Amino acid sequence: MSRAYIISAAMIPMGKHRDSSYSGLAVPPVVRALKESGLRKDDIEAVYCGHAFGGMLTGQRIVKEIGMGGIPVINVDNACSGGASALHLAWKSVASGEHAAALVIGVDKLTQFGGGTLPLVAEDPEVQEGMVMPALYAMRARRFLHERGEKVSLLAQVSVKARRHGAMNPFAQFRKETTVDEVLASRVICDPLTLLQCCPTGDGAAAVIVVNDQVRRRLGARAVEITGSVLHSGTPTTGFRNMLRPEITRDSARDAYEQAGLGPKDVDVVELHDAFTIAELVYYEALGLCQEGDAAGFLTSGKSTYDGEVVVNPSGGLLSKGHPVGCSGVAQAVEMYWQLTGQAGARQVPGAKVGMTHVTGGGIASLDHGACAVHILKASD
């Protein structure tokens, strides 16, 4: 296997871009990523496009607008993990020597649904019984609060941290700080989760360019090495499942650490899948950032923010930055590229050298999520 590097990254501000098409959302970051990389469009040997709701040939519809064609364009639908899965495939194609340079796109437009919870697959038996994602995470939250003896205000503190980080991010959908009282006073979505404990729906697009070491050296570009890239699907299990011990994330993180030759203590900055407040607490433990049972203290002691042990979601995470589903995994990689190359502005994590991105995708009966992708990235000399 060869080494694979991200050499440029771009995204648009997340928000409600109702008048934009999928191509309208994605072309600007694609053009910017290409320009900043120093590559011509003819240098790109493959395109991987992650989305969930873009319809057929989303990637082809995007790149034709800038005159790209004649190369493989692979569209990846893996629910919330679509963008991260596209990055995994690009990494694999470059690391294996199949391609020297690949473009990765993540894009989705959720305003097309007009609000409310996102549609799930009707043939799923739990969906037929009324299951939606806020309900799933609300059950997780109830179990967490019961088993750990915690109060709902703990969940609200996750939102407070996310909004504080997001206020420093010009690409975030929400850029205003909030308080515990404001979070708890927002309308109930699914008890105990209130509106400000749920990620917003919106639209967004992001792009990164992945190249081999030879191209990186030729361009002399600022680069971030992808030292670990793991994609897992959920394991079918009937009957009881421990909702506070998500095995798909634990397994993915374990394999990514092993692949990278690193451990949780080596990581300086993390972008994790905080679609709901309870998710961040559960994933602290699943990613090995703290010991099992210590998530509450890890948050309240400030260990997951600036001047703590590791900065979690400096972008504001999905709770503040927004979660355009198929875009999110690539947007996480963009944030990590900026952090590890010192381009993150006011939210820069001082001295960040190693970063991790994590995203899970989809709720399916008998599975602990349908997909999970974890990437470990390292600042390159």
PDB file of N, CA and C in Angstrom, residues 73-114:
ATOM      1  N   VAL A  73     -16.789   7.840 -12.147  1.00  0.00           N
ATOM      2  CA  VAL A  73     -17.509   8.639 -11.153  1.00  0.00           C
ATOM      3  C   VAL A  73     -18.373   7.669 -10.364  1.00  0.00           C
ATOM      4  N   ILE A  74     -18.054   7.517  -9.096  1.00  0.00           N
ATOM      5  CA  ILE A  74     -18.738   6.533  -8.252  1.00  0.00           C
ATOM      6  C   ILE A  74     -19.607   7.268  -7.248  1.00  0.00           C
ATOM      7  N   ASN A  75     -20.899   6.987  -7.273  1.00  0.00           N
ATOM      8  CA  ASN A  75     -21.832   7.581  -6.331  1.00  0.00           C
ATOM      9  C   ASN A  75     -22.037   6.648  -5.154  1.00  0.00           C
ATOM     10  N   VAL A  76     -21.967   7.201  -3.944  1.00  0.00           N
ATOM     11  CA  VAL A  76     -21.990   6.407  -2.723  1.00  0.00           C
ATOM     12  C   VAL A  76     -23.165   6.838  -1.858  1.00  0.00           C
ATOM     13  N   ASP A  77     -24.116   5.940  -1.673  1.00  0.00           N
ATOM     14  CA  ASP A  77     -25.234   6.174  -0.757  1.00  0.00           C
ATOM     15  C   ASP A  77     -25.041   5.264   0.443  1.00  0.00           C
ATOM     16  N   ASN A  78     -24.689   5.843   1.584  1.00  0.00           N
ATOM     17  CA  ASN A  78     -24.527   5.069   2.811  1.00  0.00           C
ATOM     18  C   ASN A  78     -25.107   5.864   3.982  1.00  0.00           C
ATOM     19  N   ALA A  79     -26.284   6.461   3.721  1.00  0.00           N
ATOM     20  CA  ALA A  79     -26.961   7.307   4.711  1.00  0.00           C
ATOM     21  C   ALA A  79     -26.002   8.394   5.193  1.00  0.00           C
ATOM     22  N   CYS A  80     -25.955   8.646   6.489  1.00  0.00           N
ATOM     23  CA  CYS A  80     -25.092   9.715   7.016  1.00  0.00           C
ATOM     24  C   CYS A  80     -23.613   9.443   6.770  1.00  0.00           C
ATOM     25  N   SER A  81     -23.261   8.204   6.494  1.00  0.00           N
ATOM     26  CA  SER A  81     -21.867   7.833   6.234  1.00  0.00           C
ATOM     27  C   SER A  81     -21.490   7.924   4.761  1.00  0.00           C
ATOM     28  N   GLY A  82     -22.370   8.454   3.923  1.00  0.00           N
ATOM     29  CA  GLY A  82     -22.099   8.471   2.493  1.00  0.00           C
ATOM     30  C   GLY A  82     -20.826   9.207   2.140  1.00  0.00           C
ATOM     31  N   GLY A  83     -20.655  10.419   2.661  1.00  0.00           N
ATOM     32  CA  GLY A  83     -19.451  11.190   2.345  1.00  0.00           C
ATOM     33  C   GLY A  83     -18.195  10.538   2.870  1.00  0.00           C
ATOM     34  N   ALA A  84     -18.266  10.023   4.102  1.00  0.00           N
ATOM     35  CA  ALA A  84     -17.107   9.352   4.692  1.00  0.00           C
ATOM     36  C   ALA A  84     -16.784   8.064   3.952  1.00  0.00           C
ATOM     37  N   SER A  85     -17.818   7.378   3.457  1.00  0.00           N
ATOM     38  CA  SER A  85     -17.587   6.162   2.662  1.00  0.00           C
ATOM     39  C   SER A  85     -16.927   6.508   1.336  1.00  0.00           C
ATOM     40  N   ALA A  86     -17.319   7.635   0.740  1.00  0.00           N
ATOM     41  CA  ALA A  86     -16.675   8.086  -0.491  1.00  0.00           C
ATOM     42  C   ALA A  86     -15.201   8.389  -0.246  1.00  0.00           C
ATOM     43  N   LEU A  87     -14.895   9.011   0.889  1.00  0.00           N
ATOM     44  CA  LEU A  87     -13.493   9.280   1.235  1.00  0.00           C
ATOM     45  C   LEU A  87     -12.732   7.976   1.428  1.00  0.00           C
ATOM     46  N   HIS A  88     -13.357   7.001   2.068  1.00  0.00           N
ATOM     47  CA  HIS A  88     -12.709   5.701   2.259  1.00  0.00           C
ATOM     48  C   HIS A  88     -12.369   5.064   0.913  1.00  0.00           C
ATOM     49  N   LEU A  89     -13.281   5.121  -0.035  1.00  0.00           N
ATOM     50  CA  LEU A  89     -13.033   4.529  -1.344  1.00  0.00           C
ATOM     51  C   LEU A  89     -11.924   5.270  -2.086  1.00  0.00           C
ATOM     52  N   ALA A  90     -11.903   6.595  -1.952  1.00  0.00           N
ATOM     53  CA  ALA A  90     -10.835   7.371  -2.589  1.00  0.00           C
ATOM     54  C   ALA A  90      -9.489   7.031  -1.977  1.00  0.00           C
ATOM     55  N   TRP A  91      -9.460   6.946  -0.645  1.00  0.00           N
ATOM     56  CA  TRP A  91      -8.224   6.546   0.044  1.00  0.00           C
ATOM     57  C   TRP A  91      -7.750   5.185  -0.465  1.00  0.00           C
ATOM     58  N   LYS A  92      -8.673   4.247  -0.559  1.00  0.00           N
ATOM     59  CA  LYS A  92      -8.301   2.898  -0.986  1.00  0.00           C
ATOM     60  C   LYS A  92      -7.776   2.900  -2.422  1.00  0.00           C
ATOM     61  N   SER A  93      -8.387   3.687  -3.284  1.00  0.00           N
ATOM     62  CA  SER A  93      -7.956   3.694  -4.683  1.00  0.00           C
ATOM     63  C   SER A  93      -6.565   4.312  -4.830  1.00  0.00           C
ATOM     64  N   VAL A  94      -6.272   5.346  -4.035  1.00  0.00           N
ATOM     65  CA  VAL A  94      -4.958   5.985  -4.109  1.00  0.00           C
ATOM     66  C   VAL A  94      -3.905   5.135  -3.399  1.00  0.00           C
ATOM     67  N   ALA A  95      -4.247   4.635  -2.220  1.00  0.00           N
ATOM     68  CA  ALA A  95      -3.282   3.840  -1.460  1.00  0.00           C
ATOM     69  C   ALA A  95      -2.914   2.545  -2.173  1.00  0.00           C
ATOM     70  N   SER A  96      -3.833   1.994  -2.961  1.00  0.00           N
ATOM     71  CA  SER A  96      -3.566   0.745  -3.684  1.00  0.00           C
ATOM     72  C   SER A  96      -2.784   0.974  -4.968  1.00  0.00           C
ATOM     73  N   GLY A  97      -2.665   2.237  -5.383  1.00  0.00           N
ATOM     74  CA  GLY A  97      -1.975   2.544  -6.620  1.00  0.00           C
ATOM     75  C   GLY A  97      -2.871   2.587  -7.832  1.00  0.00           C
ATOM     76  N   GLU A  98      -4.167   2.388  -7.635  1.00  0.00           N
ATOM     77  CA  GLU A  98      -5.081   2.422  -8.777  1.00  0.00           C
ATOM     78  C   GLU A  98      -5.167   3.818  -9.387  1.00  0.00           C
ATOM     79  N   HIS A  99      -5.200   4.838  -8.531  1.00  0.00           N
ATOM     80  CA  HIS A  99      -5.285   6.218  -9.002  1.00  0.00           C
ATOM     81  C   HIS A  99      -4.243   7.074  -8.288  1.00  0.00           C
ATOM     82  N   ALA A 100      -3.749   8.091  -8.997  1.00  0.00           N
ATOM     83  CA  ALA A 100      -2.784   9.013  -8.397  1.00  0.00           C
ATOM     84  C   ALA A 100      -3.469  10.195  -7.729  1.00  0.00           C
ATOM     85  N   ALA A 101      -4.664  10.551  -8.210  1.00  0.00           N
ATOM     86  CA  ALA A 101      -5.391  11.696  -7.660  1.00  0.00           C
ATOM     87  C   ALA A 101      -6.882  11.456  -7.809  1.00  0.00           C
ATOM     88  N   ALA A 102      -7.606  11.681  -6.715  1.00  0.00           N
ATOM     89  CA  ALA A 102      -9.049  11.459  -6.720  1.00  0.00           C
ATOM     90  C   ALA A 102      -9.754  12.633  -6.057  1.00  0.00           C
ATOM     91  N   LEU A 103     -10.920  12.962  -6.566  1.00  0.00           N
ATOM     92  CA  LEU A 103     -11.761  14.008  -6.008  1.00  0.00           C
ATOM     93  C   LEU A 103     -12.874  13.367  -5.197  1.00  0.00           C
ATOM     94  N   VAL A 104     -13.085  13.866  -3.985  1.00  0.00           N
ATOM     95  CA  VAL A 104     -14.156  13.377  -3.125  1.00  0.00           C
ATOM     96  C   VAL A 104     -15.150  14.509  -2.896  1.00  0.00           C
ATOM     97  N   ILE A 105     -16.417  14.219  -3.117  1.00  0.00           N
ATOM     98  CA  ILE A 105     -17.488  15.195  -2.929  1.00  0.00           C
ATOM     99  C   ILE A 105     -18.485  14.640  -1.916  1.00  0.00           C
ATOM    100  N   GLY A 106     -18.970  15.501  -1.032  1.00  0.00           N
ATOM    101  CA  GLY A 106     -20.087  15.169  -0.161  1.00  0.00           C
ATOM    102  C   GLY A 106     -21.138  16.246  -0.328  1.00  0.00           C
ATOM    103  N   VAL A 107     -22.379  15.858  -0.574  1.00  0.00           N
ATOM    104  CA  VAL A 107     -23.418  16.860  -0.841  1.00  0.00           C
ATOM    105  C   VAL A 107     -24.787  16.306  -0.481  1.00  0.00           C
ATOM    106  N   ASP A 108     -25.645  17.152   0.042  1.00  0.00           N
ATOM    107  CA  ASP A 108     -27.055  16.807   0.224  1.00  0.00           C
ATOM    108  C   ASP A 108     -27.869  18.071   0.405  1.00  0.00           C
ATOM    109  N   LYS A 109     -29.129  17.980   0.032  1.00  0.00           N
ATOM    110  CA  LYS A 109     -30.058  19.106   0.135  1.00  0.00           C
ATOM    111  C   LYS A 109     -31.299  18.622   0.871  1.00  0.00           C
ATOM    112  N   LEU A 110     -31.368  18.900   2.171  1.00  0.00           N
ATOM    113  CA  LEU A 110     -32.472  18.401   2.991  1.00  0.00           C
ATOM    114  C   LEU A 110     -33.669  19.326   2.987  1.00  0.00           C
ATOM    115  N   THR A 111     -33.492  20.564   2.522  1.00  0.00           N
ATOM    116  CA  THR A 111     -34.648  21.460   2.455  1.00  0.00           C
ATOM    117  C   THR A 111     -35.672  20.972   1.433  1.00  0.00           C
ATOM    118  N   GLN A 112     -35.293  20.025   0.579  1.00  0.00           N
ATOM    119  CA  GLN A 112     -36.246  19.482  -0.392  1.00  0.00           C
ATOM    120  C   GLN A 112     -37.408  18.767   0.296  1.00  0.00           C
ATOM    121  N   PHE A 113     -37.241  18.402   1.577  1.00  0.00           N
ATOM    122  CA  PHE A 113     -38.291  17.683   2.289  1.00  0.00           C
ATOM    123  C   PHE A 113     -39.221  18.606   3.069  1.00  0.00           C
ATOM    124  N   GLY A 114     -38.888  19.888   3.142  1.00  0.00           N
ATOM    125  CA  GLY A 114     -39.780  20.842   3.762  1.00  0.00           C
ATOM    126  C   GLY A 114     -39.836  20.811   5.275  1.00  0.00           C
TER     127      GLY A 114
END
